[in-house]
Coordinates of C-alpha atoms in Angstrom, one line a residue:
M9 CA -3.0 10.9 27.0
E10 CA -2.5 14.1 28.5
N11 CA 0.6 14.5 27.0
Y12 CA 1.1 13.0 23.5
K13 CA 4.5 13.7 23.1
E14 CA 5.3 10.7 25.2
S15 CA 3.2 7.8 24.1
F16 CA 4.4 9.2 19.9
K17 CA 8.0 8.2 21.3
R18 CA 7.1 4.6 22.6
F19 CA 5.0 4.7 18.7
L20 CA 7.9 5.7 17.0
E21 CA 9.9 2.5 18.6
I22 CA 7.6 -0.1 17.7
Q23 CA 7.5 1.9 14.5
E24 CA 11.2 1.3 13.9
E25 CA 10.7 -2.3 15.5
M26 CA 8.4 -2.4 12.3
K27 CA 10.7 -1.2 9.9
N28 CA 13.3 -3.6 11.2
I29 CA 11.4 -6.4 10.0
G30 CA 10.0 -5.1 7.0
D31 CA 13.5 -4.4 5.8
A32 CA 14.4 -7.7 6.9
Q33 CA 12.2 -9.2 4.5
G34 CA 12.6 -7.1 1.9
V35 CA 16.7 -8.0 1.9
L36 CA 15.3 -11.5 1.6
Y37 CA 12.9 -11.1 -1.8
W38 CA 16.0 -9.3 -3.3
D39 CA 17.8 -11.8 -2.4
M40 CA 15.5 -14.3 -3.7
A41 CA 14.9 -12.5 -7.4
T42 CA 18.7 -12.5 -8.2
I43 CA 21.0 -15.3 -6.6
M44 CA 19.4 -17.2 -4.5
P45 CA 20.0 -21.2 -5.4
S46 CA 16.8 -22.3 -6.4
K47 CA 16.3 -25.2 -4.0
G48 CA 16.6 -23.1 -0.8
V49 CA 12.7 -21.4 -1.5
E50 CA 11.4 -23.9 1.4
R51 CA 13.5 -22.5 3.6
R52 CA 13.3 -18.8 2.3
S53 CA 9.4 -19.1 2.2
E54 CA 9.8 -20.5 6.4
V55 CA 12.1 -17.5 7.1
V56 CA 9.9 -15.1 5.9
G57 CA 6.2 -16.4 7.1
Y58 CA 7.9 -15.9 10.8
L59 CA 8.7 -12.3 10.1
S60 CA 5.3 -11.8 8.7
Q61 CA 4.1 -13.3 12.5
L62 CA 6.1 -11.1 14.4
M63 CA 5.2 -8.3 12.1
Y64 CA 1.5 -9.4 12.7
K65 CA 2.1 -10.0 16.3
L66 CA 3.5 -6.2 16.9
E67 CA 0.8 -4.2 14.7
T68 CA -1.8 -5.8 16.0
G69 CA -1.3 -5.7 19.8
K70 CA -2.2 -4.1 22.5
E71 CA -0.1 -1.6 23.5
Y72 CA 0.6 -0.4 19.6
Q73 CA -3.5 -0.2 19.4
D74 CA -3.9 2.0 22.1
L75 CA -1.1 4.2 20.9
V76 CA -2.4 4.8 17.7
F77 CA -5.8 5.2 19.0
G78 CA -5.1 7.2 21.7
L79 CA -2.7 9.5 19.1
Y80 CA -5.2 10.1 16.4
E81 CA -7.3 11.9 19.2
H82 CA -4.1 14.1 19.7
L83 CA -4.1 15.2 15.6
E84 CA -4.4 18.7 16.4
E85 CA -1.8 19.2 18.4
M86 CA 0.3 17.3 15.7
N87 CA 2.7 18.9 13.1
D88 CA 2.5 17.4 9.5
K89 CA 4.9 14.6 9.5
E90 CA 3.3 13.2 12.8
K91 CA 0.0 13.5 11.3
A92 CA 0.8 12.0 8.5
M93 CA 2.5 9.0 10.7
V94 CA -0.6 8.4 12.5
K95 CA -3.4 8.7 10.2
A96 CA -1.0 5.9 7.8
A97 CA -1.2 4.0 11.3
K98 CA -4.6 4.3 11.7
K99 CA -5.8 3.1 8.0
S100 CA -3.7 0.1 8.3
L101 CA -5.4 -1.3 11.6
D102 CA -9.1 -0.1 10.5
F103 CA -7.9 -2.4 6.8
M104 CA -6.2 -5.1 9.3
K105 CA -9.9 -4.8 11.2
K106 CA -12.4 -5.1 8.6
I107 CA -11.4 -7.3 7.0
P108 CA -12.5 -11.1 8.7
E109 CA -9.3 -13.4 9.9
E110 CA -10.6 -15.9 7.8
E111 CA -11.3 -14.4 4.9
Y112 CA -8.5 -12.6 4.7
L113 CA -6.2 -15.9 5.2
E114 CA -8.1 -17.7 2.4
Y115 CA -7.6 -14.5 0.4
S116 CA -4.3 -14.0 0.9
K117 CA -3.1 -17.6 0.0
L118 CA -6.0 -17.5 -3.3
V119 CA -3.5 -14.5 -4.4
A120 CA -0.2 -16.0 -3.2
S121 CA -1.0 -19.0 -5.5
G122 CA -2.2 -16.4 -8.4
E123 CA 1.1 -15.8 -10.1
T124 CA 1.3 -19.5 -10.3
Y125 CA -1.9 -20.1 -12.5
W126 CA -1.5 -17.2 -14.1
A127 CA 2.3 -18.4 -15.3
E128 CA 0.7 -21.5 -16.4
A129 CA -2.1 -19.8 -17.9
R130 CA -0.7 -17.6 -19.7
E131 CA 2.4 -20.0 -21.5
K132 CA -0.3 -22.2 -22.3
N133 CA -2.9 -19.0 -23.8
D134 CA -5.5 -21.1 -22.0
Y135 CA -8.2 -17.8 -20.3
E136 CA -10.8 -21.0 -19.5
S137 CA -8.0 -22.9 -16.8
F138 CA -7.8 -19.3 -15.0
K139 CA -10.6 -17.5 -15.2
P140 CA -11.7 -19.2 -12.1
I141 CA -9.2 -18.1 -10.4
L142 CA -9.7 -14.5 -11.1
E143 CA -13.3 -14.6 -10.7
R144 CA -12.5 -15.8 -6.8
I145 CA -10.0 -12.3 -6.6
V146 CA -12.3 -10.3 -8.7
Y147 CA -15.1 -11.4 -5.8
F148 CA -12.8 -10.9 -2.9
N149 CA -11.6 -7.4 -3.9
K150 CA -15.5 -6.6 -3.8
K151 CA -16.1 -7.8 -0.3
I152 CA -13.3 -6.5 0.8
A153 CA -13.6 -2.9 -0.9
G154 CA -17.2 -3.1 1.3
Y155 CA -15.4 -3.8 4.3
I156 CA -13.1 -0.7 4.1
G157 CA -15.9 1.5 2.8
Y158 CA -16.7 4.0 0.2
E159 CA -18.7 6.6 -0.1
K160 CA -19.9 6.8 -4.0
T161 CA -18.0 3.3 -5.7
P162 CA -16.3 0.7 -4.4
Y163 CA -13.6 1.1 -6.6
D164 CA -12.9 4.0 -4.7
A165 CA -11.8 2.1 -1.6
L166 CA -9.2 0.1 -3.5
L167 CA -8.0 3.0 -5.5
D168 CA -7.4 4.3 -2.3
M169 CA -4.3 1.3 -1.6
Y170 CA -2.4 2.9 -4.2
E171 CA -3.4 6.1 -4.5
P172 CA -4.2 7.6 -1.0
G173 CA -7.4 10.2 -1.3
A174 CA -7.8 9.4 -5.2
T175 CA -11.7 8.8 -6.4
V176 CA -12.8 7.5 -9.4
E177 CA -14.7 11.2 -9.7
E178 CA -11.4 12.6 -10.2
I179 CA -9.4 9.9 -12.5
D180 CA -12.4 9.4 -14.6
G181 CA -12.3 13.5 -15.7
V182 CA -8.4 13.6 -15.8
F183 CA -8.1 10.5 -18.2
K184 CA -10.9 11.2 -20.4
E185 CA -9.1 14.5 -20.7
L186 CA -5.6 12.3 -21.9
R187 CA -7.7 9.8 -23.6
D188 CA -9.6 12.4 -25.8
G189 CA -6.3 14.2 -25.9
L190 CA -3.9 11.1 -27.2
L191 CA -6.4 9.7 -29.9
V192 CA -5.8 13.3 -31.3
L193 CA -2.2 12.9 -31.6
L194 CA -1.9 9.1 -32.3
K195 CA -4.4 10.2 -35.9
K196 CA -1.5 13.3 -36.5
I197 CA 1.2 10.7 -36.5
G198 CA -0.9 7.5 -38.4
E199 CA -1.5 10.3 -41.0
S200 CA 1.9 11.8 -41.1
A201 CA 4.9 11.1 -43.8
V202 CA 7.7 10.5 -41.6
E203 CA 8.6 7.2 -41.4
I204 CA 11.6 6.4 -38.5
D205 CA 13.5 3.5 -38.3
S206 CA 14.2 1.1 -35.0
S207 CA 15.6 -1.0 -36.4
I208 CA 19.4 0.7 -35.8
L209 CA 19.3 -0.2 -31.7
K210 CA 19.5 -3.7 -33.0
G211 CA 22.3 -5.3 -33.1
E212 CA 24.7 -8.1 -31.2
Y213 CA 26.0 -6.3 -28.5
A214 CA 27.3 -8.2 -25.3
I215 CA 26.7 -8.0 -22.2
E216 CA 29.4 -7.0 -20.1
P217 CA 29.9 -3.4 -21.5
Q218 CA 26.2 -3.4 -20.8
K219 CA 26.9 -3.6 -17.6
K220 CA 30.1 -1.4 -17.6
Y221 CA 27.8 1.3 -19.2
N222 CA 24.2 1.6 -16.6
T223 CA 26.5 1.2 -13.6
E224 CA 27.9 5.2 -15.4
L225 CA 24.3 6.0 -16.7
A226 CA 22.8 5.8 -12.9
K227 CA 26.2 7.4 -11.7
R228 CA 26.0 10.1 -14.2
L229 CA 22.2 10.4 -12.9
G230 CA 22.6 11.0 -9.2
Y231 CA 22.8 7.3 -7.8
D232 CA 24.5 7.7 -5.3
F233 CA 26.5 3.7 -5.3
E234 CA 27.7 3.8 -1.6
R235 CA 24.1 3.9 -0.7
G236 CA 23.1 1.4 -3.5
A237 CA 23.6 -1.3 -6.2
I238 CA 23.0 -2.9 -9.4
A239 CA 22.1 -6.8 -10.4
E240 CA 20.6 -8.2 -12.7
S241 CA 16.9 -10.6 -12.7
A242 CA 14.1 -11.3 -14.8
H243 CA 12.2 -8.3 -13.9
P244 CA 13.2 -5.1 -13.2
F245 CA 12.1 -3.3 -9.5
S246 CA 14.0 -1.6 -7.0
T247 CA 13.5 -2.0 -3.1
N248 CA 15.3 -0.5 -0.2
F249 CA 16.1 -0.8 3.5
G250 CA 16.1 2.2 4.7
N251 CA 17.4 5.5 2.6
K252 CA 21.0 4.0 3.7
D253 CA 20.5 0.8 1.3
V254 CA 18.5 1.5 -2.5
R255 CA 19.6 -1.3 -4.6
I256 CA 17.7 -1.4 -8.1
T257 CA 18.0 -4.7 -10.7
T258 CA 17.9 -4.6 -14.7
A259 CA 17.6 -7.2 -17.3
Y260 CA 19.8 -7.3 -20.2
S261 CA 19.4 -7.8 -24.1
K262 CA 22.0 -9.1 -26.1
E263 CA 20.4 -7.5 -29.4
D264 CA 18.6 -4.3 -27.8
P265 CA 21.3 -2.6 -25.4
V266 CA 18.5 -0.2 -25.2
T267 CA 16.0 -2.0 -23.3
A268 CA 18.5 -2.2 -20.9
M269 CA 19.5 1.1 -20.2
Y270 CA 16.3 2.5 -20.1
S271 CA 15.2 0.0 -17.5
T272 CA 18.1 1.3 -16.0
I273 CA 17.1 5.1 -15.9
H274 CA 13.1 4.2 -15.0
E275 CA 14.3 2.0 -11.8
T276 CA 17.2 4.7 -11.4
G277 CA 14.4 6.9 -10.8
H278 CA 12.8 4.8 -8.2
A279 CA 16.0 4.5 -6.4
I280 CA 17.2 8.6 -6.0
Y281 CA 13.2 9.3 -4.5
E282 CA 14.6 6.6 -1.8
Q283 CA 17.4 8.1 -1.4
N284 CA 16.5 11.3 -0.6
I285 CA 13.5 10.4 2.2
P286 CA 14.7 12.5 5.2
D287 CA 16.9 10.9 7.9
D288 CA 14.1 11.3 11.0
I289 CA 11.5 9.3 9.1
T290 CA 12.9 7.2 7.2
K291 CA 12.3 4.7 9.6
T292 CA 9.2 5.2 9.7
N293 CA 6.0 4.3 8.4
I294 CA 5.8 7.4 5.9
G295 CA 9.9 7.2 5.1
G296 CA 9.1 6.2 1.7
G297 CA 6.8 7.0 -1.4
V298 CA 3.9 8.2 -0.7
S299 CA 2.0 7.0 -3.5
M300 CA 2.5 4.3 -6.3
G301 CA 1.6 7.2 -8.7
I302 CA 4.4 9.7 -7.3
H303 CA 7.3 6.8 -7.1
E304 CA 5.7 6.5 -10.6
S305 CA 6.1 10.0 -11.3
Q306 CA 10.6 10.5 -10.8
S307 CA 11.3 6.7 -12.7
R308 CA 8.7 8.0 -15.6
Y309 CA 10.2 11.4 -15.5
Y310 CA 13.8 10.0 -15.8
E311 CA 13.3 7.4 -18.0
N312 CA 11.1 9.7 -20.3
I313 CA 11.1 13.3 -19.8
L314 CA 14.4 13.5 -19.0
G315 CA 15.9 10.3 -20.9
R316 CA 14.7 9.7 -24.1
G317 CA 14.5 13.7 -24.6
K318 CA 16.5 15.0 -27.5
E319 CA 19.0 16.9 -24.9
F320 CA 20.3 14.2 -23.2
I321 CA 20.4 11.3 -25.9
E322 CA 22.7 14.4 -27.7
T323 CA 24.5 14.5 -24.5
E324 CA 24.5 10.7 -23.4
Y325 CA 25.4 9.6 -27.6
P326 CA 29.2 9.6 -27.1
N327 CA 28.7 7.5 -23.8
M328 CA 26.0 5.3 -26.2
V329 CA 28.5 4.6 -28.6
S330 CA 31.4 4.6 -26.5
A331 CA 30.0 1.5 -25.0
F332 CA 27.7 0.2 -27.8
E333 CA 30.0 0.4 -31.1
G334 CA 27.2 0.1 -34.0
L335 CA 25.1 2.6 -33.5
K336 CA 27.9 5.0 -34.5
N337 CA 27.1 4.5 -38.3
Y338 CA 24.0 6.9 -36.8
S339 CA 23.8 10.2 -36.0
P340 CA 22.5 11.0 -32.0
E341 CA 19.2 12.3 -34.2
D342 CA 19.0 8.9 -36.1
V343 CA 19.3 7.4 -32.7
Y344 CA 16.5 10.2 -30.9
K345 CA 14.2 9.8 -33.4
A346 CA 14.4 5.7 -32.8
I347 CA 13.4 5.6 -29.2
N348 CA 11.1 8.2 -29.8
K349 CA 9.5 5.7 -32.4
V350 CA 5.4 5.6 -32.2
E351 CA 3.9 2.6 -33.1
P352 CA 1.0 1.3 -31.6
S353 CA 1.5 -2.5 -29.9
L354 CA -0.8 -5.1 -28.1
I355 CA 1.4 -5.9 -25.0
R356 CA 1.6 -2.5 -22.3
I357 CA 5.5 -3.1 -21.5
D358 CA 6.9 -2.4 -24.9
A359 CA 4.7 0.3 -25.6
D360 CA 5.8 3.8 -26.8
E361 CA 5.7 6.9 -24.1
L362 CA 2.7 8.1 -26.0
T363 CA 0.3 5.3 -25.9
Y364 CA 1.8 3.4 -23.0
S365 CA -1.3 5.7 -21.2
L366 CA -4.3 4.3 -23.5
H367 CA -3.0 0.7 -22.0
I368 CA -3.0 2.1 -19.1
I369 CA -7.0 3.6 -19.4
I370 CA -8.0 0.5 -20.9
R371 CA -6.9 -1.4 -18.0
Y372 CA -9.2 1.2 -15.6
E373 CA -12.1 1.0 -17.5
I374 CA -11.9 -3.3 -17.8
E375 CA -11.0 -3.0 -13.5
K376 CA -13.8 -1.0 -13.0
M377 CA -16.3 -2.6 -15.0
L378 CA -14.9 -5.8 -12.4
I379 CA -15.7 -4.4 -9.6
N380 CA -19.0 -2.8 -10.8
G381 CA -20.3 -6.6 -11.9
E382 CA -20.5 -5.4 -15.4
V383 CA -18.6 -8.3 -16.5
N384 CA -19.5 -11.5 -17.6
F385 CA -15.6 -13.3 -17.6
D386 CA -16.6 -15.2 -20.4
E387 CA -16.6 -12.1 -22.2
L388 CA -13.6 -10.5 -20.6
P389 CA -10.9 -11.5 -23.5
Q390 CA -13.5 -10.1 -26.6
I391 CA -14.0 -6.7 -24.3
W392 CA -10.2 -6.4 -24.0
A393 CA -10.1 -6.8 -27.8
D394 CA -12.3 -4.3 -28.2
K395 CA -11.4 -2.0 -26.5
Y396 CA -8.0 -2.6 -28.0
T397 CA -9.4 -2.6 -31.5
E398 CA -11.0 1.0 -30.6
Y399 CA -8.4 2.6 -28.9
L400 CA -5.1 1.4 -30.4
G401 CA -6.2 -0.2 -33.6
V402 CA -4.7 -3.6 -33.7
T403 CA -6.8 -6.8 -32.1
P404 CA -5.1 -9.5 -29.6
E405 CA -4.7 -12.7 -31.3
S406 CA -4.1 -14.5 -28.3
Y407 CA -5.3 -14.4 -24.7
A408 CA -1.3 -14.5 -23.8
K409 CA -0.9 -11.2 -25.6
G410 CA -4.7 -9.9 -24.3
V411 CA -5.7 -10.2 -21.1
L412 CA -3.2 -12.6 -19.8
Q413 CA -0.4 -10.5 -20.5
D414 CA 0.4 -8.5 -17.3
V415 CA 0.9 -10.4 -13.4
H416 CA -1.0 -8.1 -11.6
W417 CA -4.6 -9.1 -11.1
S418 CA -3.8 -12.6 -10.3
G419 CA -1.5 -11.4 -7.4
G420 CA -4.7 -9.0 -6.0
M421 CA -3.8 -6.0 -7.1
I422 CA -6.3 -4.6 -8.7
G423 CA -6.6 -0.6 -7.9
Y424 CA -3.1 -0.1 -9.6
F425 CA -2.7 0.1 -12.9
P426 CA -3.9 3.9 -12.8
S427 CA -0.6 4.6 -10.8
Y428 CA 1.2 4.2 -13.7
A429 CA -0.4 6.6 -16.5
L430 CA -0.9 9.4 -13.3
G431 CA 2.9 9.2 -12.6
N432 CA 3.2 10.7 -16.8
L433 CA 0.3 13.3 -16.2
Y434 CA 2.3 13.6 -11.8
G435 CA 5.7 14.1 -13.9
A436 CA 5.2 16.3 -16.9
Q437 CA 3.0 19.4 -14.6
M438 CA 5.9 18.8 -12.2
L439 CA 8.6 19.9 -15.1
Y440 CA 6.1 22.8 -16.6
K441 CA 4.6 24.6 -13.3
G442 CA 8.0 23.9 -11.2
M443 CA 11.1 22.6 -13.0
L444 CA 10.6 24.8 -16.0
R445 CA 9.8 28.0 -13.4
D446 CA 12.4 27.6 -11.1
L447 CA 15.4 26.3 -13.3
P448 CA 14.8 28.4 -15.9
N449 CA 18.7 27.3 -17.4
Y450 CA 16.7 24.0 -17.5
Y451 CA 17.8 22.9 -20.7
E452 CA 21.2 23.7 -20.4
L453 CA 21.7 21.9 -17.5
I454 CA 20.8 18.4 -19.1
R455 CA 23.1 19.8 -22.2
E456 CA 26.0 20.5 -19.7
G457 CA 25.4 17.2 -17.7
K458 CA 24.5 18.5 -14.6
V459 CA 21.3 16.3 -14.4
S460 CA 22.0 16.9 -10.1
E461 CA 20.8 20.7 -10.2
I462 CA 17.2 18.9 -11.6
T463 CA 17.5 16.2 -9.0
K464 CA 18.4 18.4 -6.4
W465 CA 15.1 19.9 -7.2
L466 CA 13.3 17.2 -6.8
A467 CA 14.8 16.0 -3.9
D468 CA 13.3 19.6 -2.3
H469 CA 9.9 19.5 -3.6
V470 CA 9.0 16.1 -3.9
H471 CA 11.7 13.5 -1.9
S472 CA 11.8 14.9 1.2
H473 CA 8.3 14.7 2.4
G474 CA 8.6 11.6 1.6
G475 CA 4.8 10.2 2.5
T476 CA 3.5 13.6 4.6
Y477 CA 1.8 14.5 1.7
E478 CA -1.3 12.7 0.6
P479 CA -1.2 12.7 -3.8
K480 CA -3.2 15.1 -4.9
V481 CA -2.4 18.0 -1.4
L482 CA 1.2 17.3 -2.5
I483 CA 0.7 17.6 -6.3
E484 CA -1.0 21.3 -5.6
K485 CA 2.1 22.3 -3.1
I486 CA 4.6 21.3 -6.1
T487 CA 2.4 23.0 -8.7
G488 CA -0.5 25.5 -7.3
E489 CA -3.6 23.8 -8.9
P490 CA -4.8 20.3 -9.2
L491 CA -3.2 16.9 -11.7
T492 CA -4.8 17.9 -15.3
A493 CA -3.8 15.6 -18.4
K494 CA -3.7 19.5 -19.9
Y495 CA 0.2 19.6 -19.8
F496 CA 1.5 15.4 -20.0
L497 CA -0.8 16.2 -23.5
Q498 CA 1.4 19.7 -24.2
Y499 CA 4.1 18.0 -23.3
L500 CA 3.6 15.1 -25.8
E501 CA 1.9 17.4 -28.8
E502 CA 5.3 20.1 -28.0
K503 CA 7.9 16.5 -28.5
Y504 CA 5.8 14.1 -31.1
S505 CA 5.0 17.3 -34.2
K506 CA 8.8 18.2 -34.7
I507 CA 9.4 14.5 -34.9
Y508 CA 6.4 14.1 -37.1
G509 CA 6.2 16.8 -38.6
F510 CA 2.7 18.4 -37.9

């Protein structure tokens, strides 16, 4: 390969073919989650399976493998984006080559049916029926970690799938700082005499006005509806087919319009990231967010730091009252405090902004124990309950509200959970060491409804890179220092000390 440029051109052509197949699958999954009739499942599964076979043949074909491994020898001649594409392609191929095909097929079938077993077990509050499935999933994840390889702990290999370059050693240090700081704040709030009534957010609200409000809200945040759409699904999510078609879903409640509001803001954060991916990389393997953690930094920044902020709620209040008339009986301050009430709870997805990361740390600690073989599966529910009692002061009275509450493990996603808490940390560090540095009028911009200028900052510093830089490189590039929990803790202290008077 004397001149890598010609080979790289062909490499990009195959990348685009793979992206075409992936986007076709994505549209089918979107349709399945939103409006597909129930009897369409069987035929849809056949089509998705066929497309998966096409993708597998392309990626494992001799031409593509020769290109990838040949190009890998020329990394020093490439720019950052080219290097990232080739490294990502090689990492994917290495993964596929290291795991025996028959084992991967067996594991794929296991996790494909895992969600069904989990859903039944949770509905019946029956841990025993799900336990053997979970044991098999953990067993396979240990084997996968071994096949991939790791330096210090097998969990590193699994973590790297969702947060490239991250290690247990690094995360342990950051999460210890985070956990200790959160427990101190939680104690101060628990000792506060301030009482907040969050029931003011509840009422009877028609769905249609909510849909109109959420659409306008997404527009105000900078979501481009010429390249996007909002639909309804049981569980809100975002998906994209390149940067010109980025869609979100939300779920509405007749009793609580604020839930849909923040689901929409969260998914809009994900979607704006994807809409701002540059055209020149959108059809490649770095044409999207670099990691789950960085993606969560965007959604959680919009949802929490921006969306639950005092300035935003005061500015948004007239729109909220116009859509949700019941709120007119309360002041912007009342609504702000109600939205930001801190109350330890059992269910992760219902957790407030401050306690949420403790839910994640509990799962992270348990996942490490599972992969290191330190857990007897009979004792797992009790370990879960004990950690909730220790960190949050609440104890699950059922498996459904305890160890069976999340879908992730049933789909084999061990190593995924840390990304949620990392997203909080990335977002706060970007705020203090980036946005406030470069946008001295940051809070005025929010009060004036000029969120687009903040979105432009994020587009320039985060979105424009796509998957070019590993998260740890990107955060240091943006903020000038490695990831730390201190900025998120500073943000929480400044915010909640005012709300709770400590």
